[in-house]
C-alpha atoms as a printed R data frame, in Angstrom:
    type eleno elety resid chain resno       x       y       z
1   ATOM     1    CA   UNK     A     1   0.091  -6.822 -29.469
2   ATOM     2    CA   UNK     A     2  -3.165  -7.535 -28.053
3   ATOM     3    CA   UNK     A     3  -5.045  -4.406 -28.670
4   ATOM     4    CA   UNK     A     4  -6.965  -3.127 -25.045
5   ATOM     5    CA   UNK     A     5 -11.060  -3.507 -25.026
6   ATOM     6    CA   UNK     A     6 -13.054  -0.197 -24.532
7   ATOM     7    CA   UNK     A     7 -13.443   0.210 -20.753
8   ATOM     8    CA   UNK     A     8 -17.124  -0.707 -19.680
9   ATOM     9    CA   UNK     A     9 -20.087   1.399 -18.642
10  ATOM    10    CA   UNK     A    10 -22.351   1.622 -15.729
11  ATOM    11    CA   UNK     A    11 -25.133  -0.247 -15.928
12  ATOM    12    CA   UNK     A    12 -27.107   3.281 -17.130
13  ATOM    13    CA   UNK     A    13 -23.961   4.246 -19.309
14  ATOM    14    CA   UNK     A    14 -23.472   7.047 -17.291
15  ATOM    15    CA   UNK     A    15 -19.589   6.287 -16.924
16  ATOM    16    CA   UNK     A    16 -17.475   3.737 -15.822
17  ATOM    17    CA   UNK     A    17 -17.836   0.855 -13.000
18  ATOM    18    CA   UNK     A    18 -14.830   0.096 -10.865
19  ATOM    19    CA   UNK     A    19 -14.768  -2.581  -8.348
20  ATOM    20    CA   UNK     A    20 -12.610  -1.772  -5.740
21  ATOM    21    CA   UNK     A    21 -11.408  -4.723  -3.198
22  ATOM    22    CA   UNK     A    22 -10.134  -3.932   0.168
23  ATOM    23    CA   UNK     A    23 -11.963  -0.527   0.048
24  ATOM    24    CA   UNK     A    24 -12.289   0.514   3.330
25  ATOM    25    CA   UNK     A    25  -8.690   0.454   4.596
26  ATOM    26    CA   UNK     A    26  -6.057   3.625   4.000
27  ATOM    27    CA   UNK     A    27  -5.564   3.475   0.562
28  ATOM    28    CA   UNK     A    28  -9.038   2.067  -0.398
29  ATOM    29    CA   UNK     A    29 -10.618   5.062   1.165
30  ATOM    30    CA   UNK     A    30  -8.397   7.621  -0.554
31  ATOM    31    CA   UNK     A    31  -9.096   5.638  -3.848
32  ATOM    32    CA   UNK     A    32 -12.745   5.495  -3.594
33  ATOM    33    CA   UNK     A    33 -13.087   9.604  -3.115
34  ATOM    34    CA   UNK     A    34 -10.734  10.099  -6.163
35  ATOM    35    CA   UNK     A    35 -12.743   7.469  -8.550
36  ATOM    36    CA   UNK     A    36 -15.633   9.437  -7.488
37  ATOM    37    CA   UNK     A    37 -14.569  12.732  -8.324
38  ATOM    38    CA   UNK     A    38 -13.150  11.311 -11.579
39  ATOM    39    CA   UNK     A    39 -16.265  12.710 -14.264
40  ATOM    40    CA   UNK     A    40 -15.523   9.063 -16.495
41  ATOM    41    CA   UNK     A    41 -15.849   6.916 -13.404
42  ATOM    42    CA   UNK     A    42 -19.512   6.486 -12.905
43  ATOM    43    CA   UNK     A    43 -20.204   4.146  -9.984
44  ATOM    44    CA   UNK     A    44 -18.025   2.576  -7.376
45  ATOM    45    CA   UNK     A    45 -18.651  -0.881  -5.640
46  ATOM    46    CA   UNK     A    46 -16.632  -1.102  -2.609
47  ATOM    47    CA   UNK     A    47 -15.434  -4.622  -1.423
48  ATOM    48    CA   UNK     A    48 -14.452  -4.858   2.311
49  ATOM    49    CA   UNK     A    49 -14.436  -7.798   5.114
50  ATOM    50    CA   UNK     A    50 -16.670  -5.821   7.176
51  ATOM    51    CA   UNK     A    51 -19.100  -2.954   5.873
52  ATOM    52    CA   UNK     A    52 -18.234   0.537   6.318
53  ATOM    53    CA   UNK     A    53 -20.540   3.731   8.178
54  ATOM    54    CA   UNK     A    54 -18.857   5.430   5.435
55  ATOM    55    CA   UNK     A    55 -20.944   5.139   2.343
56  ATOM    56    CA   UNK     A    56 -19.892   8.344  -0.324
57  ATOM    57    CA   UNK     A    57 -22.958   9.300  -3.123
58  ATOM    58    CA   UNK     A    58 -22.325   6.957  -5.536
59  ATOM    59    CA   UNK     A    59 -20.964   4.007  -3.872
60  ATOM    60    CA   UNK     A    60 -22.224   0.642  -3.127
61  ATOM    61    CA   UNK     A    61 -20.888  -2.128  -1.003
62  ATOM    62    CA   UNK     A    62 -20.475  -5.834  -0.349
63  ATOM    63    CA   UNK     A    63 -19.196  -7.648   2.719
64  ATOM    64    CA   UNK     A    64 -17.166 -10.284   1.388
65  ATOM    65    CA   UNK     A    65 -14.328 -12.873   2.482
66  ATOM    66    CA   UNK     A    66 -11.705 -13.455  -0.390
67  ATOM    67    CA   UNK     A    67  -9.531 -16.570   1.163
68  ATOM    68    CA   UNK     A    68 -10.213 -20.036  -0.355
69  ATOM    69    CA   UNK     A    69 -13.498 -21.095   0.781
70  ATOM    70    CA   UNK     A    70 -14.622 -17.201   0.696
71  ATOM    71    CA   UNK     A    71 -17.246 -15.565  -1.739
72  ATOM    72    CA   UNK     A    72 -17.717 -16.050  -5.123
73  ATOM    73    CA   UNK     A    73 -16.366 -12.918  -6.923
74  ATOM    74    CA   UNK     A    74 -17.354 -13.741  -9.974
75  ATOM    75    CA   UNK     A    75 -20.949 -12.050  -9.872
76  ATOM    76    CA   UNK     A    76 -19.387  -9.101  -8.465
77  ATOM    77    CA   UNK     A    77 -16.968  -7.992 -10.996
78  ATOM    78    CA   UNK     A    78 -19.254  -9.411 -14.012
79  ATOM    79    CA   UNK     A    79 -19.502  -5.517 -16.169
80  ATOM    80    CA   UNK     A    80 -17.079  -3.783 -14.354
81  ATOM    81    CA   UNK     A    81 -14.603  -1.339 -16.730
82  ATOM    82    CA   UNK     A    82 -11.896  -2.266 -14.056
83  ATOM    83    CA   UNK     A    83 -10.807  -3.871 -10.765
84  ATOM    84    CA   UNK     A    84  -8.324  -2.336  -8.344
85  ATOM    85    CA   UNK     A    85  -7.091  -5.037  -5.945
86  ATOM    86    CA   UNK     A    86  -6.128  -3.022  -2.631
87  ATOM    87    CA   UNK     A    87  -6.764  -6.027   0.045
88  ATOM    88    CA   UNK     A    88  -4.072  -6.932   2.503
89  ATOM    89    CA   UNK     A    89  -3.663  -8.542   6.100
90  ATOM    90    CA   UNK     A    90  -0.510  -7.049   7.882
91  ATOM    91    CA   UNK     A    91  -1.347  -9.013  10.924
92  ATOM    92    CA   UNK     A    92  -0.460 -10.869  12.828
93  ATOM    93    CA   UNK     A    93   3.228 -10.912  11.818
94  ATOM    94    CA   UNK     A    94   3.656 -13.872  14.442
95  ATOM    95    CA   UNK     A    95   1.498 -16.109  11.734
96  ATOM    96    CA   UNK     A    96   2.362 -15.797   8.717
97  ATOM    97    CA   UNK     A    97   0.183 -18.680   7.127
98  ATOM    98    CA   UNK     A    98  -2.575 -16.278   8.494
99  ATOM    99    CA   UNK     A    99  -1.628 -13.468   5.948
100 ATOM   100    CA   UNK     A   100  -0.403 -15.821   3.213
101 ATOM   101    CA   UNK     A   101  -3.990 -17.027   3.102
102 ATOM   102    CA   UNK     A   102  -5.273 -13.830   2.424
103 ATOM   103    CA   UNK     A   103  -2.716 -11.924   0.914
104 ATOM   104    CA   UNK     A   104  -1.521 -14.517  -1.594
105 ATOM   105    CA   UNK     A   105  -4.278 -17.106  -1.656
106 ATOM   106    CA   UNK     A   106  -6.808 -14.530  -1.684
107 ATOM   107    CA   UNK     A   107  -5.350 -12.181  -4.276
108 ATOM   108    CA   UNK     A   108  -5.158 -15.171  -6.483
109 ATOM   109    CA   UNK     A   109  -9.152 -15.530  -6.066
110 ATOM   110    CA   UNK     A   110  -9.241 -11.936  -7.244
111 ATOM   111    CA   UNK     A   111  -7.105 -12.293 -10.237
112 ATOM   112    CA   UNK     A   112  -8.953 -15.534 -11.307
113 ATOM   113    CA   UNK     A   113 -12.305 -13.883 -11.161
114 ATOM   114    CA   UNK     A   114 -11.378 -10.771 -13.000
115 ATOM   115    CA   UNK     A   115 -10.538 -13.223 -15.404
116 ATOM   116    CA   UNK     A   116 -13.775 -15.313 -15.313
117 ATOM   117    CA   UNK     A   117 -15.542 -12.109 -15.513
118 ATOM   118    CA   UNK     A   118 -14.484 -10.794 -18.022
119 ATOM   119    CA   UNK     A   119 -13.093  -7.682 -16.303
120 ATOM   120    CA   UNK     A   120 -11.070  -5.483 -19.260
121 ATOM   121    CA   UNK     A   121  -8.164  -4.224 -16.646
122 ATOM   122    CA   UNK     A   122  -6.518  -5.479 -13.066
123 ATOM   123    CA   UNK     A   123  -5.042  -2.754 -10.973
124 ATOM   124    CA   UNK     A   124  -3.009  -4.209  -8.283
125 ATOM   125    CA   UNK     A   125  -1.517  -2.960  -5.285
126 ATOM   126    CA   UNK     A   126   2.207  -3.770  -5.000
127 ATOM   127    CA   UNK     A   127   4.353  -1.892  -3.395
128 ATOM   128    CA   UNK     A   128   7.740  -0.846  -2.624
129 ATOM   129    CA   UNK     A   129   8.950  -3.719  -0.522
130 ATOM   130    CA   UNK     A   130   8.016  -6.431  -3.688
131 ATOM   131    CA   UNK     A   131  11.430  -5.267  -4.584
132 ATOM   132    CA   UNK     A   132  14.508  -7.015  -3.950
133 ATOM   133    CA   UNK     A   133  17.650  -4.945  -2.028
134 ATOM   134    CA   UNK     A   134  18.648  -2.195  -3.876
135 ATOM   135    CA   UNK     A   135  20.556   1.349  -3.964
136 ATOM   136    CA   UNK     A   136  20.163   4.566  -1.388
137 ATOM   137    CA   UNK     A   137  22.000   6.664  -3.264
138 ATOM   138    CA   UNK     A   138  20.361   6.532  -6.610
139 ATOM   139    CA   UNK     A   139  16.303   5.762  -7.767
140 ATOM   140    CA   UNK     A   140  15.883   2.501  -9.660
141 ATOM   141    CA   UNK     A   141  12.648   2.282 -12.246
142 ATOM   142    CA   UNK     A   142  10.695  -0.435 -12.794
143 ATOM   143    CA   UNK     A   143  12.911  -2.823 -14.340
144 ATOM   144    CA   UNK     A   144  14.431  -3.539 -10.854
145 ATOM   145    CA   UNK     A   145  14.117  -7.009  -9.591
146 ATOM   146    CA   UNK     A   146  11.451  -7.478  -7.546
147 ATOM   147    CA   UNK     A   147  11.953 -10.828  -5.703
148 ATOM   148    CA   UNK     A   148  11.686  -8.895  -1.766
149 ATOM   149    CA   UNK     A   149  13.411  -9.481   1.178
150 ATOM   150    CA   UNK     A   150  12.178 -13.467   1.782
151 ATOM   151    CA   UNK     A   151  12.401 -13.423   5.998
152 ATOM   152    CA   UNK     A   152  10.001 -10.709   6.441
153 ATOM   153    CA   UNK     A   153   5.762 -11.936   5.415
154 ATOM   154    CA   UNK     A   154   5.416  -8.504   3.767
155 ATOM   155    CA   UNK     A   155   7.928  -8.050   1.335
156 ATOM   156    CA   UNK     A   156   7.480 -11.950   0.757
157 ATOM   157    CA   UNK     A   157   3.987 -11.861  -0.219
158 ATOM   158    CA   UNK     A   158   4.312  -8.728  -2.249
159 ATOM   159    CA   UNK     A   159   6.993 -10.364  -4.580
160 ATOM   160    CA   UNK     A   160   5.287 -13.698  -4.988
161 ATOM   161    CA   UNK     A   161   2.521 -11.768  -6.026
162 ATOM   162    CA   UNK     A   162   4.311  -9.821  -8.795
163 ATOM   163    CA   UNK     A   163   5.376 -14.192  -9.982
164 ATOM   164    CA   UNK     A   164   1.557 -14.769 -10.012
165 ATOM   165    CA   UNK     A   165   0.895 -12.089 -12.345
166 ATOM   166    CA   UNK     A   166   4.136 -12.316 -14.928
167 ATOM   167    CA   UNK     A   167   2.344 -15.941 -15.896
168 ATOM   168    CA   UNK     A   168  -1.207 -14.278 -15.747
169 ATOM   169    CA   UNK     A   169  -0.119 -11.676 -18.061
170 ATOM   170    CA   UNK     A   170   0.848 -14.621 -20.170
171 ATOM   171    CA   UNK     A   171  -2.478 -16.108 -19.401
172 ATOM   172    CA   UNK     A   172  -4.619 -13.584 -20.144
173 ATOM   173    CA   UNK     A   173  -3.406 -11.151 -22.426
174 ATOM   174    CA   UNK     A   174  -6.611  -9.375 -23.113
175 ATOM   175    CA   UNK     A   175  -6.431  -7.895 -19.663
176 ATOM   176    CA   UNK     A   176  -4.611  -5.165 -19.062
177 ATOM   177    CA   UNK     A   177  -2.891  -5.707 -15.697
178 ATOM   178    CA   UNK     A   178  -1.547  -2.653 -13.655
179 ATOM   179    CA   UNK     A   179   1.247  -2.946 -10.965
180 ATOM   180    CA   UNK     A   180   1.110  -0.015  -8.341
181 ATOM   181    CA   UNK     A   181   4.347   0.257  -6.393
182 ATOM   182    CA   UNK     A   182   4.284   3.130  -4.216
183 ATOM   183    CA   UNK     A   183   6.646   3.587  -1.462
184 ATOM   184    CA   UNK     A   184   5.224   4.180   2.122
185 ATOM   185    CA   UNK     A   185   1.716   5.836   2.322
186 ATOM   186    CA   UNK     A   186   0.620   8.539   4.842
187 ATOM   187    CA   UNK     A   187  -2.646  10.615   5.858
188 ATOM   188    CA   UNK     A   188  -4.011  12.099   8.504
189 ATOM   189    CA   UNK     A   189  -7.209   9.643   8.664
190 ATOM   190    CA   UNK     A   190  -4.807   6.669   8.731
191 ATOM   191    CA   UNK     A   191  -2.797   7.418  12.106
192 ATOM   192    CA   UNK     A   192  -5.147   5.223  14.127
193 ATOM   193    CA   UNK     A   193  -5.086   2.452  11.791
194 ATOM   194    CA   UNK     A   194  -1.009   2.345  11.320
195 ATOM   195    CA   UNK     A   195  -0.223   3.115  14.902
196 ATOM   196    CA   UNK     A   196  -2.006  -0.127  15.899
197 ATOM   197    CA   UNK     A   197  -0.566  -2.257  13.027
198 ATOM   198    CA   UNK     A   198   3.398  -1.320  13.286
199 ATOM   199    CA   UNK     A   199   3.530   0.642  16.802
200 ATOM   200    CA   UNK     A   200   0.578  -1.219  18.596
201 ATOM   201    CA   UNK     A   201  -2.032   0.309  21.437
202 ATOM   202    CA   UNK     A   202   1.299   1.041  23.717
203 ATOM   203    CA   UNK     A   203   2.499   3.920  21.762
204 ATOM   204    CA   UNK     A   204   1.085   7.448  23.157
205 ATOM   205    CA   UNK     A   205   0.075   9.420  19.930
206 ATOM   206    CA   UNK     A   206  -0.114  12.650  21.474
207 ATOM   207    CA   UNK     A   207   3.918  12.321  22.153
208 ATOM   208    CA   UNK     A   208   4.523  12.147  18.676
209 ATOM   209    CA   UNK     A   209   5.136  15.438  18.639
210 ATOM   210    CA   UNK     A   210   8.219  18.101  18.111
211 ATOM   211    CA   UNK     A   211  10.523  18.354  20.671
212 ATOM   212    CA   UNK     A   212   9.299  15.368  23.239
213 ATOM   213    CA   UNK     A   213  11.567  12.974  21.005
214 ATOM   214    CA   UNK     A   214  15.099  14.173  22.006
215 ATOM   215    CA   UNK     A   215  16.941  11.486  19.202
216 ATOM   216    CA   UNK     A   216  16.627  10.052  15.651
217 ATOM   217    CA   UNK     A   217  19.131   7.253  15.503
218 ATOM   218    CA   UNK     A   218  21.014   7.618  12.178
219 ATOM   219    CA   UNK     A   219  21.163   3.880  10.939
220 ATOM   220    CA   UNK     A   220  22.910   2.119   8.113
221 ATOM   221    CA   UNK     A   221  20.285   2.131   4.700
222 ATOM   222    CA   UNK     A   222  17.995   4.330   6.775
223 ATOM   223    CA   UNK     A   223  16.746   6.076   3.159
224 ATOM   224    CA   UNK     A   224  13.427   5.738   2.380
225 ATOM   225    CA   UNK     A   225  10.559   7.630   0.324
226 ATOM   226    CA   UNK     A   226   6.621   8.389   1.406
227 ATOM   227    CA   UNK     A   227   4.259   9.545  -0.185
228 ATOM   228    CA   UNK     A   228   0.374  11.465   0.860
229 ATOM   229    CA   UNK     A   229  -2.171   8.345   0.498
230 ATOM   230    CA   UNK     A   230  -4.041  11.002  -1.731
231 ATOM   231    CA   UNK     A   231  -1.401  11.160  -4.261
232 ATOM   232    CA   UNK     A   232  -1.380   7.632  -4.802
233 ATOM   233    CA   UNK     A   233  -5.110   7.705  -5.188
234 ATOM   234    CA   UNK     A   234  -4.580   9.885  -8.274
235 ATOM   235    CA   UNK     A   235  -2.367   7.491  -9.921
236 ATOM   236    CA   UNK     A   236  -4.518   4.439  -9.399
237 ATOM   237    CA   UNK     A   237  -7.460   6.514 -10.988
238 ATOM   238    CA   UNK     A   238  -5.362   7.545 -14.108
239 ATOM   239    CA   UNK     A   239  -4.388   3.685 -14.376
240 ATOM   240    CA   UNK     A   240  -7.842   2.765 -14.117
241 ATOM   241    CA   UNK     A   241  -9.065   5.435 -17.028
242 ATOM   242    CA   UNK     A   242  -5.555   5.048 -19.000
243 ATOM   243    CA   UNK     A   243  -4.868   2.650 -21.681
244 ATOM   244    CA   UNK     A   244  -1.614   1.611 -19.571
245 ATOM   245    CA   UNK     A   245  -0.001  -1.188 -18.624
246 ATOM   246    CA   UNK     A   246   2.927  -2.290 -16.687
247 ATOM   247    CA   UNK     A   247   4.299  -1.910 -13.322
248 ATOM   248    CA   UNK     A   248   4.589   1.864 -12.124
249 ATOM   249    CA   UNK     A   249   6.837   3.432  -9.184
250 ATOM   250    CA   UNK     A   250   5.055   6.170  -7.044
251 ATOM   251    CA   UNK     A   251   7.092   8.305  -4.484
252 ATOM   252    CA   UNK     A   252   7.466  11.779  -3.612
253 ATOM   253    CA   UNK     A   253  10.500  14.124  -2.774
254 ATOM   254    CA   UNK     A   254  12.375  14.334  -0.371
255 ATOM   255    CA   UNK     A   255  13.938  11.337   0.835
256 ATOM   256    CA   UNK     A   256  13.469  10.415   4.308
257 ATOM   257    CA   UNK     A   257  16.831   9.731   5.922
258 ATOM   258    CA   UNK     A   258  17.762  10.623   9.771
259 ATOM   259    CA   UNK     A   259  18.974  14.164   8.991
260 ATOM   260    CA   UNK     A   260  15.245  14.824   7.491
261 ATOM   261    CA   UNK     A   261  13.741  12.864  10.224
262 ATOM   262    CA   UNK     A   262  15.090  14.834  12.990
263 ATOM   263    CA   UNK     A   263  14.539  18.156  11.525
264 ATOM   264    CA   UNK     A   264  10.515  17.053  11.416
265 ATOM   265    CA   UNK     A   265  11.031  16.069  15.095
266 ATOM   266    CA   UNK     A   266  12.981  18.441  16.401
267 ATOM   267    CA   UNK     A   267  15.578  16.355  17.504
268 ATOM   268    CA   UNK     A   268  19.356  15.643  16.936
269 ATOM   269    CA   UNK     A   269  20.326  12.065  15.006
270 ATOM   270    CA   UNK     A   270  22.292   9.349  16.428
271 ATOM   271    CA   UNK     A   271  24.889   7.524  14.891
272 ATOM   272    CA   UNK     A   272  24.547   3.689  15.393
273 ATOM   273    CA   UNK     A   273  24.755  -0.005  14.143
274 ATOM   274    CA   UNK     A   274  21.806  -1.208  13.137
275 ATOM   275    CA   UNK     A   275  22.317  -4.396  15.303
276 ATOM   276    CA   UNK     A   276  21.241  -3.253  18.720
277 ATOM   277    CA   UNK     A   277  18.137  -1.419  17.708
278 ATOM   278    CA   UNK     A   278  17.020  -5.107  15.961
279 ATOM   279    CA   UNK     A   279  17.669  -6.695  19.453
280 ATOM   280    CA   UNK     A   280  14.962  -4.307  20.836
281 ATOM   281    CA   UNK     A   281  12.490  -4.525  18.377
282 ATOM   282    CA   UNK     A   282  12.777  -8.287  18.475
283 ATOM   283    CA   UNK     A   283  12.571  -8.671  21.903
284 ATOM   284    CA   UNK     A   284   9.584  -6.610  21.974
285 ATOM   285    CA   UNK     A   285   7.848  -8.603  19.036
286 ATOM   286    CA   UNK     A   286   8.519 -11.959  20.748
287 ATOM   287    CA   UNK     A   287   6.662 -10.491  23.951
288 ATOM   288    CA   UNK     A   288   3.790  -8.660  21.278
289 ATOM   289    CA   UNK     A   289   4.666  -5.736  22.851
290 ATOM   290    CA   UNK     A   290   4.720  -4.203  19.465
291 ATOM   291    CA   UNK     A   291   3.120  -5.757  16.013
292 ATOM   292    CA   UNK     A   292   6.034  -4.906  13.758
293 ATOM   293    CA   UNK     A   293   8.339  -7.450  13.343
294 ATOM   294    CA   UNK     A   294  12.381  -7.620  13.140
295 ATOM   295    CA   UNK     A   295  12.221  -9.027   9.523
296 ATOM   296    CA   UNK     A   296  10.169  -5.897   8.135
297 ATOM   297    CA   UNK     A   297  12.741  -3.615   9.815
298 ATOM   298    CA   UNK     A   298  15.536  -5.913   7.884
299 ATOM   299    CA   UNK     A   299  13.814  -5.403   4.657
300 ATOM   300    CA   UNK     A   300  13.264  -1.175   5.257
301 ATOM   301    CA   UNK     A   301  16.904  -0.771   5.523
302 ATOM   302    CA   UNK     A   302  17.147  -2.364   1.903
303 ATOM   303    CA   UNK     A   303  14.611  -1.091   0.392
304 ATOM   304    CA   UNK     A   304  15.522   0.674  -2.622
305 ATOM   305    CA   UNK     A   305  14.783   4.453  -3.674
306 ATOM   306    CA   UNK     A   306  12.047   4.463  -6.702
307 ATOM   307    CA   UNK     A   307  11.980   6.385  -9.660
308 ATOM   308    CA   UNK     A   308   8.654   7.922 -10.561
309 ATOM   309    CA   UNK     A   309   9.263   9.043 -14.174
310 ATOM   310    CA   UNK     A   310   7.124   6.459 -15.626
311 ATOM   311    CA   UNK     A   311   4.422   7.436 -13.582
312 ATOM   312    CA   UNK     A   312   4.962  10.811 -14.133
313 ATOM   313    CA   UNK     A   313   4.597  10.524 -18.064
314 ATOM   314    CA   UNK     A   314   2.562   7.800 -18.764
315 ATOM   315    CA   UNK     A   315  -0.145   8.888 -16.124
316 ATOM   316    CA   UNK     A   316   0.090  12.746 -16.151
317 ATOM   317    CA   UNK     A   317   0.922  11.735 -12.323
318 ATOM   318    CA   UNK     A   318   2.664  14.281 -10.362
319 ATOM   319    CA   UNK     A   319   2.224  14.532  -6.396
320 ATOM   320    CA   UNK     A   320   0.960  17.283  -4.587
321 ATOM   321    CA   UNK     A   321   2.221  16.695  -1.117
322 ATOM   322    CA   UNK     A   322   5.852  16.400  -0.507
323 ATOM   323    CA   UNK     A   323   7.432  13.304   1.239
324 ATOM   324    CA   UNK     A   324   7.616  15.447   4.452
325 ATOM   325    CA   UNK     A   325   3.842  16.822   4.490
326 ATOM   326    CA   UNK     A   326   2.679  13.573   4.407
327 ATOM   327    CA   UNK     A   327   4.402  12.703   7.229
328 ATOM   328    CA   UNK     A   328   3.566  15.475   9.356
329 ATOM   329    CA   UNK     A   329   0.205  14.923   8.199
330 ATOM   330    CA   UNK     A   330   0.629  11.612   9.345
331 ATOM   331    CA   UNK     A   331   2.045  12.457  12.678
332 ATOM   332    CA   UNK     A   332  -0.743  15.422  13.005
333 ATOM   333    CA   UNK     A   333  -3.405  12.528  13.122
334 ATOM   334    CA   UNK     A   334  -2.015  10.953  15.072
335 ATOM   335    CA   UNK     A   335  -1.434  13.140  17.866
336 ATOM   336    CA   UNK     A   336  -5.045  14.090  17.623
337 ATOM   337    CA   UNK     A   337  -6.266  10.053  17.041
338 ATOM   338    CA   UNK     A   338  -7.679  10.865  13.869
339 ATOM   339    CA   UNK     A   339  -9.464   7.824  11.663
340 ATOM   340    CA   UNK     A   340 -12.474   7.481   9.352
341 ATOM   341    CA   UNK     A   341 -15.984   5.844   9.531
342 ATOM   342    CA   UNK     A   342 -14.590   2.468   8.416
343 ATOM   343    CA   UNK     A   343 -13.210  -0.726  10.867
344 ATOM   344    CA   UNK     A   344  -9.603  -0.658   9.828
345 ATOM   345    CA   UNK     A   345  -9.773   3.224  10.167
346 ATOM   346    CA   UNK     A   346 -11.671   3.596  13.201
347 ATOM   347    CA   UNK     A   347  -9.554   5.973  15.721
């Protein structure tokens, strides 16, 4: 086995550099804070499309486009101890090239310049939906196949990915690459953002609330975990300062089903076929009444449940915020419109 290089040092050797890309968004925020209040991390460069007001002690940041044809990278990452790759495009869902080009053909940019530069460890966002359909009534680890759902952009993107890096592993065995795959991530400061990039503009946040949403309808494979945005902070911080490697599965209790659901709303559940609530979401995606498309509600009701123990052992990771705090967390900001100083956060 290749043995792991010691992490590098600021340029003063007062801790650790990280270079985060896509550091403005919900998880990039979250991730920033917690690599700052790590004592070995000690300076952040942030990464974004479009520069933040929100600039932590300790920080510094870069505009920078990562398609084909974007920035060089190279120069960026040159000394950094460790790279976390959090950059995605969910939209728009009715191009997919669009978010190929950046999701794919951009995160290969990333992963060949980490490379070029020299850059000791890779920590890259994957997610729950690079897996392929599995189980609701049991938690699969990280051995599960992860080839998606292949209609829905999303789930696509996020297992072609996880191809890229099995042969860069290969490639580049001095690197030690890191595969986040948390299920779905909530906070308060992210309402804004999500509501306008699965709901869109149409959806009144402030009746989101208990009690003004009379029905959950109880579908078939409607099981699914979530977990605070902060919590999965934690864990990409212990990856970055960790001699780990390896994919990693990052969820909180309980599972969301309908029965959990409607207790959070107030409401009763709904027995019904999956089939006519598809009709109405696609109908309302081919007018772009709403962003979210048909195929990502396909791929949700296959999702499988994760199993966190590797997290939980390899990176001291345990979550503070249960599945259903995060949500009403979630559901509290966005009631209220809450966001953050940055352009994919702004309320």
């Amino acid at each position: 086995m290749t043995a792991t290089p010691a992490p590098e040092t600021g340029a003063a050797g007062g801790g650790l550099r990280v270079v985060v890309v896509g550091a403005t968004g919900n998880v990039g925020t979250s991730v920033v804070r917690a690599l700052l209040d790590d004592p070995a991390v000690g300076s952040v460069l942030g990464l974004a499309r479009r520069l933040p007001d929100w600039r932590p002690d300790g920080t510094d940041w870069r505009a920078v486009t990562i398609e084909p044809g974007g920035d060089d990278l190279v120069p960026l990452f040159e000394g950094a101890a460790a790279v976390v790759h959090l950059a995605w495009k969910f939209q728009p869902t009715h191009d997919p090239a669009e978010t190929w080009r950046t999701n794919v053909l951009g995160g290969i940019r990333v992963f060949d310049a980490v490379a070029a530069a020299g850059v000791p460890a890779l920590v890259h966002a994957s997610s729950v939906g690079a897996y392929s359909p599995g189980p609701k009534d049991r938690a699969v680890d990280e051995s599960w196949p992860t080839h998606g759902w292949p209609q829905a952009a999303y789930t696509r993107e996020k297992s072609y990915l996880e191809r890229v890096l099995d042969t860069y592993e290969t490639a580049h065995p001095e690197i030690r690459v890191v595969r986040m795959r948390p299920g779905f991530l909530f906070k308060r400061e992210a309402a804004s953002e999500q509501r306008r990039i699965f709901a869109g503009r149409l959806l009144p946040g402030r009746l989101v609330r208990p009690g003004l949403i009379p029905i959950v309808p109880d579908l078939p494979g409607l099981r699914m975990q979530a977990l605070h945005t902060d919590d999965a902070a934690a864990a990409y911080v212990a990856a970055v300062t960790r001699p780990v490697r390896g994919a990693f599965n990052l969820a909180a209790d309980p599972p969301l089903d309908a029965a959990r659901l409607a207790e959070i709303f107030k409401a009763k559940t709904v027995r019904m076929p999956a089939a006519p609530v598809r009709a109405a979401l696609s109908a309302a995606w081919r007018l772009r009444a709403v962003p979210a498309s048909p195929d990502l509600f396909d791929a949700v009701l296959r999702l499988p449940l994760l199993d966190s123990a590797r997290a939980r052992a390899e990176l001291g990771w345990e979550p503070r915020h249960t599945a259903v705090q995060a949500v009403e967390e979630f559901l509290d900001g966005l009631r209220e419109g809450a966001g953050m100083g940055t352009v994919p956060l702004a309320p």
